[in-house]
Structures are given as structure tokens and as C-alpha cells.
Amino acid sequence: MASKTAAKDIITLRGSAAIVSEFFGVVWYSILYNRAVYPEESFARVKKYGLPMLLTKDEGVKSFISNLNAQLSEWLEAGKLQRVVLVIMSMNTGEVLERWNFSIETDNEVVEKGVSREKSDKEIMREIQAIMRQIASSITYLPCLDEQCVFDVLAYTDTDVAVPFTWMESSDAKLIANPQMVKLHSFDTKIHKVNTLVSYKNDEEELDDEE
Amino acid sequence: MMLRTPVPKRARPIEPAPIIESPPTGSDHHRQLAIYEDPPSADPARREPSHEPLQQSEHMLCTYQCRQMVKADFLDALSNAEKQVQDYQSQLAELSDNFRKADEERKTFREKLSYAEQELAAAKGREQALHDQLLKEVNDSHERLKKELESSAKLQTKLENEQNLRKKAESTAASAEDKARELEAKLGHISQSIEKEKKQLNNELVHLKRDSKFSISKITVDLEKMEFRAQSSEKEVELLRKQQEDLQSKFSQCLHQKSELEKKLTSLSFEDDSPKESDILVKHLQEELRNYESEVREARKLKSAHENIELIKEKLLEEKSRRERAELQLPKLHEYEFKINELEDELSAWKLMIQDIPGVSCRDDIRLRISALQKEVIDNLKKLGDVNAHLKQMEVILDKTQLDKQKTETEAVLAKEKADRLEAEVKRMNVMLSAVSEERNVLKTAIEDFKSKNEQAGGNASSSIMQIQELGSSILEREPYIKELEGDLFAQKEINAHQRDEIKSLHDRLNSEARRVKSLERENDRLRSEIFLLESKIGHGDFSAANTKVLRMVNTLAVGNDAKQTIEALQSELQRTKEKLQALEEYKSQSGNSGKMVDSYMSGKVAQLKEQIATLEKREERYKTVFADRISVFRRACCELFGYKIVMDERQRPNGIPVTRFTLQSIYAMNDDEKLEFEYESGNTNIVENSYTSTSEISQQVDIFVRKMNSIPAFTANLTVESFNRRTLS
């Protein structure tokens, strides 16, 4: 972090992990708000990345996400995190309706040798802004979630990672059968590259089944 | 012809006759003859106007001597002239010979010149023809080059398209490979999980067998115990029988005594009239009898009750043992049921998966299908590799054709330049020819002049000879040039032929490459369709268990309230069951003390109560396990939320008062010694000093937050933040 603040264009592993975990800290709330997992009134407006963002006021969700991001940041600094998936499921049936897939490509040379990279902060900000805008506009093509939903977060890590106390290994990756997939923009800090993809249950099959 | 003015002689005083000069011939122009003539008739043909005045002035009569002298002189001059004429004649002869020779040479030169002219004309014609041919060839090569350029441009566009297609195919192949790998990994994972489950099932089977053996051995032991108990009960029964027999014998003795006493009484009653004492005795005896009878009855009842109690005890023991066994096996049963459900779910999932996979009807087909798919993937990858190799070869060939095209272009440019040069040379040759022809004409005129003036002098022959020599030398000079031109033309012909051959070969190559491109396009379409099929078969991305594991954070958001409610419900139920158990135990003790529960109604009630006890105990155990789980979840949640691992235990102070002690360890603690201890007693929490809290930093915080501000949460929160900062900075 110190190197990130000292010279804007030089990015270290820790700085990049901080940027990515900060991004995750905002993107979870954005998705929860846009997909109406929690009611609109439980969100407060703040400014982030030059855009108006909505953060939840629910302390439980806040603490859950802050603990989650703390662990993700740790894994990012170790270069052990491969993917993070936000799963939206039906509360009644437990069926997986959407999967927000954030795959992370880490520069192993930086992790092993501790070298730094150069990239403009403004450019990274611009890339993150594009992703946020795309998430906000995703409601135009994603199917409506009429029933009450809950969310869960899955972290895909290396097999040699020690499972923390509040985590557990899950054999169920909570996949969707025959999903529709939409690839969104990605952002790159030159150390961590985050690709975004949303897969959702194919609404047309339901309509065909109903017909 | 210029006549040289003779040197005027010294005028003799008497020279009346005019001097007539003979025309100077040959080389003798020095002397002048003066001939006497009587009439000074002017001969304008022979006189020179310049000497007329002198001759007229010197027109004097000369003497005979003078005449003789003049005659002698004249004769001398004549002889000299004759000699000169002879010389001139000889010279003329020589000159004529020379002229003849020169003429002959001229003729030969003329012939040579004509021959050269003819050759020049032929060369010119050939040049023209070659030039025309060259122009034609250049035009043809230009056209071919244009066509080749167009075809190469088309090929380039095709190549670019192919490259794009190849890139797309490579990307799709890479994605298909990734998907295939992921699928393989998933399949491997699934197969591993299946094997693990198999092993687990086998282990469970082994465990079950062991358990069954153990239960069998246990049952045999119980049987032995029961047998032993039966034997002991039989012994007891025998003892009781003996006792009963003793009692019966006693009872019979008593009865006998009673009969004897009655007899005695009756005998006594007949014999004695004072019955009062005997009556009293009889009454006493009757009372004693009655007492004995009541005692006997009581003994019988006690005995039966004892027997019933023993039976009940045995039954209770049996039931207890059964209950214990059942309870021991209950969790296993639950586990087995759970595993069976899981296995059934997996089996159904597997069956669905098998149904989804085409060409697979049973489990064994999956491996075959996977191997077939793997082979297909490998074949497709090979084909992709071949396609890539073909494309690369095509690229190389195209590069070569481009280079060849560039070469041909440069050669065409060079040929053009050569043609231009040849044209210039041809023009130059034409110019030279025209100059040569002009010179020839000039030579002709000169020769004619020479012919016409051949008699006068032979001096022109040398100049014509010089000119002819010059012409010949120029012709000789031009011959190698002409040969050079012919050589250049021949080389150009060869180059054009070579270029034509190259162009033909390039055309052939282009055709073959076009065919190859078409075949590649067909292969590309086929591969695309295969990739699409694979993609549709494989589905969306997963993970490979060899490199990745999926972790899930315990989601306490929806659990907290539910946990509390369930905990409260469980606690209330536990209290109720405890009360019921106490009531049952009292009821048991009561039923045990009274000794009146002998009938089957009581045994049935006992059985009912036992069942209730069993169910309640099961429920209690279940509630305990659920409560333990919930408590652990709650403890973990508390640890995550507040950052401290809390350990609670009950202790007793030296004065005997029980106290609850809480030991807190921060999750950001650097070592295990960093622990906080609190004592909770009747709503008051006090911090306990230990080695960690006695350090300067912590003691300061304790003074500030706990003692001054009386806020333990503030103290723990501050400590958490400090240890978090310390940990992250380190």
C-alpha cells in the first residue's frame, strides 16, 4: 500500500490486492442492489470510482462482506485466489438462479520475486467504472428475480490453501444447468487481471416448459 | 589552281620582246622564260595581269646572245621540264597505280560498306523485331504481373481471412481444450469421488460387518448374561421354593398346631366350664393364627411381589440393554440413512447425467464415452495442429510468391530499363547509321569528285582512303557494339523465358494453394461444427479438483435468528423432558415402594413409560447434538464477529461459590499467551490479571477502558484494532 500511495504509477502486489479487494467490496453491493436481493431501502448512496454506488446498511451483511473481503485480500496477496463466484439462489427452493463469476489471473513472477509493475491508476479506475456500468445495465437482459433470493460466495483457491476457521470446503460448486452466459469487461492492474462473466438460468427453457 | 608568280628576273637592259610565261607544271615554279615576240601582242590567256606592266616596260629587243642564252636557258628549262614531266608522269603512274589500288580498296571498302550497311539494316531490322518482341514481352509480362498482383492481393485477403479463421479456430480449440480439460478433470474428480465413495461404502460395509459381529458378540454376551441371570434367578427361585416349602411346612405345622389347638380347645371346652382363660387363650391363639395367616398372606404377597419385582427388574434390564443398543445404533442408523439418501441422490444425479450424455446407457459406457471423447478431442487437436501447419506452410509459400513477385517486378523494371537502353542504343545506332549513310554519301560525292579529278591530281585518293579507313574503323568499332547488343538481346530473351517459366510455376503454385485453401476452409467448417458440438456437450466452466478447491464462507446471515430460536425451543423442550423424567423417576420409586404394581396393567404402563423415556432420552440426545452444533456455530460466529475465541468454564472459588470464567483469545493474537480472562458472577464481569494483562501496554488500556470508563467492550475492541494493525503491518 505504501508503494501504491508513494508513486501512483508503480503498483506492488499488496497494492494490487488492495485494489482488487476494494473492487470486490463495492461490486458485491452493486450486484445485491441491482438484482434486488435486499430491499432498496436497506442501501445507502456513496460515491466510489467516480460513480454513485450503493452500500448496504444491514450490519450483518456488512460484517459478512468485510470478513469475506479480508480473507480474499489475504489470498490475493498470496497469489492463491483463482476465482470468486457470487451465487444468487432462490430462498424457497435453493435453486441457483445466477452466478457472477470473477476469475483472477495473477502474475506469478510478481508473487515469487516481489517485483512491481507500472500502470496508471486512472486507467484502472476507468476499467472498473466500465464494469460497474455494465453491472448496472445488466438488468436489461438478465431475467427478473421474482422470488425472494439469498446469496452465497464461493472462492476457488489453490489446493494447498489452509481452510480458515470460518470457511469450509464445498463439493458443490452450485452450477446452473444449460446457462446463458454474458461476458463483461475486465480490468487489469498488471499484477491481477479480473475477468467478469455472468451466467444465468435460461428463462426461455422455463417458458417452453410452461407452454 | 593558283599560279605561282615567278620571281622576277633582274631586268636586262635590252629586252624588247615580251616575256611569255609557260604555265607552271609540276614542282618547278621558280624560273620564268621570256620569249621574244615581235609584235607585243597581248595574250591574255598567258599573261598575268600583274606582270603586264613589267613586260610592256621591258619590251625591248634582245640581242642574239641573249636569244641564245634564252634558248639555252629554255632548253635547260625544257629538259628540266621534261625531266619533271617524266617525274610527273612516273609520279602520275605511281599515283594512278595508287589510285587504282585505292579504287580497288575503295571498291572493297564500298562492298564492305554495303555489306556493313546490309548488316546494319539487317541488324536494325532484327533490332526492330527484337524491340517489338521485347515490347510485346514486356507488355505481356506487365499484364501477367498485374494479374499476378491481383491474384496475390486476392490471395492475401484470403490469407488474412484464413489467418482470422485460424485464430478463431485456435481460440475456439483452446477454449474447447480448456473445457475438455475441465470436463476431464471433473470426470476424474467424479470418478475419484465415486471410488472414494466406493471405498467409504466398503469401509462402511466392513464397519457394519464388524459392528454386526460386535453386536452379535454383544448379544451372545448378553445372552450369556441373561442365561447367567436366568440361572441365578432359577437358583433364587429354588431358594424361594425352598423358603416357600419351609414356609408351607411351617404353615402346615402352624395349621397342624392350630388343629391341635382347636382340638385341644374343643376338648378343653368339653372338659372345663371355666372357659374364660381358655377363651382368652383361644382368642389369643386365634389372633395369633390370624396374625400368622396375615403374615403368611403378606409373605405370600411379598413373595409374589418380589417375584414380580425381580421379573420387572429383569425386564427393565433387558429393556435398558436393548435401549442402549438401539441408542448406540440409532446415530449409525441416521448416518446410514443420510448416506443412503446421499447415495440415492448421487445415483439419481449420475443416472440423469448418463441420460444427458448421448451414447451412454450404463456406468461402464461412461468410461468408453469419455475415452471416445478424449480421442475425438485429441484427433481434433491433431487436425488443428495440421491445419495450423498447413496455414503456416501457405503463409510461407505466399511470402515466397510475394518475394518472387517482387523479384519479377524488379526484373521487369530492369527489363524495361534494358529495353529503354536498347531503344536508346537503337536510336543511337540509327543516328549512327544516318551519320554513316551521310558520310557514305559524302564519300560517294568525294569519290565522284575524285574520279572526275582523278587525272589532275592523285592527292584526293589519300583523303578518300583516309575516310574509307575511318569508315571501316568506325564499322569495326560498331561491330562489337552490335555484338554486345545481340548478346544483350539474347540474354534478355533468356531472362524473359526464365521469367515466363517462373510465372508458370507461380501460377501452378497459386492454383495448388488455392485448392489447399479451399480444403482448409472445408476442414475449418468441419472443425467449427465439431467444436460447437463439443461446447454444447460440455456446458459452462467448472474447476479441476487437481488444482482448485472450492471454499465457502459460513453464511451466518440467515442462521443467527433461527439458531437463537431453535436454541430457545430446544432449551424449553429440554426443561420439559427433564421434568417429565423426574416425574417418571418419582413414579417409578413410588411404584417400587408400594409393591402393588403386579398386574399386567402396570406392566403395560411401565412399558409405555419406558417408551416415553426412550423417546425423550433420544430427543434429549438429539437436542444435545443440535444444541452443540448450534452452540459451536454461535461460538464461531461470535469469534468472527467480535474477533475473539471465547472459552467458558465453571470454576469454584475457595469459598465454594461457583463462578463462570471466560477466556478470550484474539484471532489477531501473535502467540497463544495473549489471552484475556474474565469472571462472570451474578451479572458482573471482572477482568482477571494474568501475564498478558500485566504488560505495560495492556495494563494501560485496562486502566483506561475498564477501570476508568468501565467498558470492557471498548477495551476488547481497542485491543482487536491494535492487534489487527500489528498483524497487517507485520
XYZ file of N, CA and C in Angstrom, chain A residues 14 38 60-61 63-64 67-68 75 82-83 99 151-159 161 163-170 172-176 179 181, chain B residues 179 182 186 189 536 539-558 632 635-636 639-641 645 668 724 728-730:
222
model
N 0.842 -5.977 -2.995
C -0.083 -5.598 -1.920
C -1.056 -4.525 -2.400
N -31.622 -7.641 -1.691
C -32.075 -6.949 -0.494
C -32.898 -5.747 -0.916
N -25.306 -7.018 9.434
C -24.944 -8.421 9.243
C -24.277 -8.640 7.896
N -24.909 -8.097 6.861
C -24.349 -8.238 5.517
C -23.008 -7.522 5.436
N -20.840 -6.928 7.822
C -19.769 -7.650 8.509
C -19.379 -8.897 7.730
N -20.391 -9.555 7.178
C -20.102 -10.751 6.386
C -19.186 -10.407 5.210
N -15.609 -9.357 6.328
C -14.796 -10.527 6.666
C -14.391 -11.293 5.419
N -15.346 -11.403 4.503
C -15.075 -12.100 3.254
C -13.955 -11.408 2.491
N -5.729 -13.920 0.411
C -5.430 -14.887 -0.650
C -4.860 -14.221 -1.883
N -8.050 -18.010 -7.329
C -8.240 -18.205 -8.759
C -9.551 -17.587 -9.244
N -10.576 -17.685 -8.399
C -11.897 -17.233 -8.852
C -12.757 -16.947 -7.647
N -25.020 -16.762 -11.444
C -23.643 -16.920 -10.948
C -22.826 -15.769 -11.521
N -27.947 -15.017 -1.204
C -26.698 -15.086 -1.941
C -25.674 -15.871 -1.136
N -24.697 -16.356 -1.834
C -23.582 -17.054 -1.222
C -22.338 -16.759 -2.058
N -21.198 -16.886 -1.429
C -19.944 -16.585 -2.117
C -19.048 -17.819 -2.070
N -18.555 -18.204 -3.226
C -17.624 -19.326 -3.330
C -16.275 -18.788 -3.775
N -15.214 -19.303 -3.162
C -13.866 -18.902 -3.531
C -13.125 -20.125 -4.066
N -12.611 -19.997 -5.280
C -11.825 -21.069 -5.887
C -10.349 -20.756 -5.630
N -9.724 -21.587 -4.826
C -8.330 -21.326 -4.457
C -7.461 -22.510 -4.855
N -6.144 -22.335 -4.646
C -5.227 -23.455 -4.875
C -5.473 -24.526 -3.815
N -5.090 -25.751 -4.165
C -5.398 -26.857 -3.262
C -4.550 -26.816 -1.994
N -4.081 -24.308 -0.072
C -4.504 -23.233 0.836
C -5.130 -23.844 2.095
N -7.661 -24.059 4.983
C -9.051 -23.593 5.111
C -9.188 -22.818 6.414
N -9.576 -21.534 6.336
C -9.706 -20.760 7.569
C -10.842 -21.286 8.443
N -10.887 -20.732 9.624
C -11.819 -21.242 10.631
C -13.261 -21.060 10.207
N -13.555 -19.920 9.602
C -14.946 -19.632 9.261
C -15.298 -20.040 7.838
N -14.444 -20.797 7.210
C -14.704 -21.294 5.858
C -14.763 -22.803 5.912
N -15.370 -23.361 4.861
C -15.371 -24.806 4.750
C -15.297 -25.189 3.274
N -14.752 -26.374 3.063
C -14.610 -26.839 1.690
C -15.965 -27.346 1.210
N -16.302 -26.941 0.015
C -17.615 -27.313 -0.524
C -17.417 -28.144 -1.773
N -19.954 -28.833 -3.666
C -20.992 -28.368 -4.593
C -20.586 -26.993 -5.100
N -20.320 -26.901 -6.404
C -19.914 -25.622 -6.994
C -21.111 -24.766 -7.372
N -22.319 -25.280 -7.079
C -23.558 -24.526 -7.326
C -23.623 -24.061 -8.777
N -23.661 -25.034 -9.673
C -23.683 -24.727 -11.096
C -25.120 -24.603 -11.580
N -25.240 -24.004 -12.766
C -26.541 -23.879 -13.411
C -26.514 -24.786 -14.635
N -26.778 -22.898 -18.834
C -26.967 -21.476 -18.557
C -26.769 -20.622 -19.803
N -24.756 -17.274 -20.877
C -23.569 -16.606 -20.338
C -23.355 -15.276 -21.047
N -12.210 -26.555 -21.944
C -13.458 -27.171 -21.485
C -13.303 -28.669 -21.386
N -11.331 -29.311 -18.399
C -12.160 -29.152 -17.211
C -13.112 -30.327 -17.064
N -13.227 -32.813 -14.184
C -14.479 -33.057 -13.451
C -14.793 -34.542 -13.427
N -12.488 -36.117 -11.177
C -12.916 -35.833 -9.807
C -14.096 -36.705 -9.430
N -21.550 -27.585 -26.818
C -22.917 -27.848 -26.372
C -22.929 -29.061 -25.449
N -20.837 -27.821 -21.799
C -21.548 -26.906 -20.916
C -20.627 -25.804 -20.433
N -21.004 -25.104 -19.347
C -20.220 -23.971 -18.868
C -19.094 -24.418 -17.946
N -18.241 -23.467 -17.596
C -16.972 -23.793 -16.958
C -17.106 -24.327 -15.552
N -16.231 -25.201 -15.181
C -16.129 -25.743 -13.835
C -14.691 -25.619 -13.375
N -14.287 -26.475 -12.460
C -12.934 -26.404 -11.962
C -12.327 -27.787 -11.952
N -11.009 -27.828 -11.921
C -10.334 -29.121 -11.851
C -9.902 -29.346 -10.419
N -10.299 -30.469 -9.878
C -10.025 -30.749 -8.471
C -8.547 -30.892 -8.201
N -7.747 -31.155 -9.239
C -6.311 -31.321 -9.027
C -5.654 -29.996 -8.669
N -6.206 -28.877 -9.189
C -5.572 -27.586 -8.961
C -6.381 -26.661 -8.082
N -7.643 -26.947 -7.937
C -8.527 -25.965 -7.315
C -9.395 -26.652 -6.273
N -9.701 -25.889 -5.240
C -10.736 -26.339 -4.319
C -11.679 -25.179 -4.051
N -12.917 -25.543 -3.789
C -13.969 -24.547 -3.614
C -14.212 -24.380 -2.129
N -14.067 -23.151 -1.681
C -14.297 -22.846 -0.276
C -15.510 -21.956 -0.157
N -16.229 -22.172 0.932
C -17.450 -21.417 1.142
C -17.426 -20.882 2.551
N -17.723 -19.579 2.641
C -17.733 -18.993 3.971
C -19.042 -19.358 4.641
N -18.974 -19.625 5.920
C -20.186 -19.985 6.648
C -21.073 -18.760 6.689
N -22.242 -18.909 6.085
C -23.156 -17.782 5.943
C -24.021 -17.713 7.173
N -23.684 -16.793 8.061
C -24.411 -16.705 9.320
C -25.555 -15.709 9.251
N -25.794 -15.173 8.052
C -26.788 -14.103 7.989
C -28.185 -14.618 8.280
N -28.537 -15.754 7.682
C -29.889 -16.274 7.858
C -29.969 -17.218 9.031
N -21.713 -24.380 18.684
C -20.421 -24.220 18.018
C -20.526 -23.191 16.914
N -20.652 -19.927 18.547
C -19.333 -19.538 19.039
C -18.441 -19.089 17.901
N -18.527 -19.803 16.810
C -17.728 -19.390 15.648
C -18.179 -18.043 15.125
N -16.909 -15.481 17.330
C -15.485 -15.279 17.102
C -15.248 -14.420 15.873
N -16.016 -14.701 14.832
C -15.830 -13.941 13.608
C -16.299 -12.508 13.751
N -17.402 -12.338 14.477
C -17.977 -11.001 14.577
C -17.179 -10.119 15.505
N -11.886 -15.685 20.365
C -12.324 -17.051 20.680
C -12.646 -17.097 22.159
N -6.331 -12.162 16.061
C -5.142 -11.475 15.545
C -3.971 -11.581 16.511
N -4.894 -6.135 15.111
C -5.119 -6.215 13.656
C -4.097 -5.371 12.903
N -1.292 -6.813 10.332
C -1.267 -6.440 8.913
C 0.025 -5.744 8.566
N 0.511 -4.945 9.509
C 1.779 -4.260 9.237
C 2.911 -5.248 9.200
N 2.866 -6.251 10.070
C 3.938 -7.242 10.081
C 3.817 -8.106 8.837
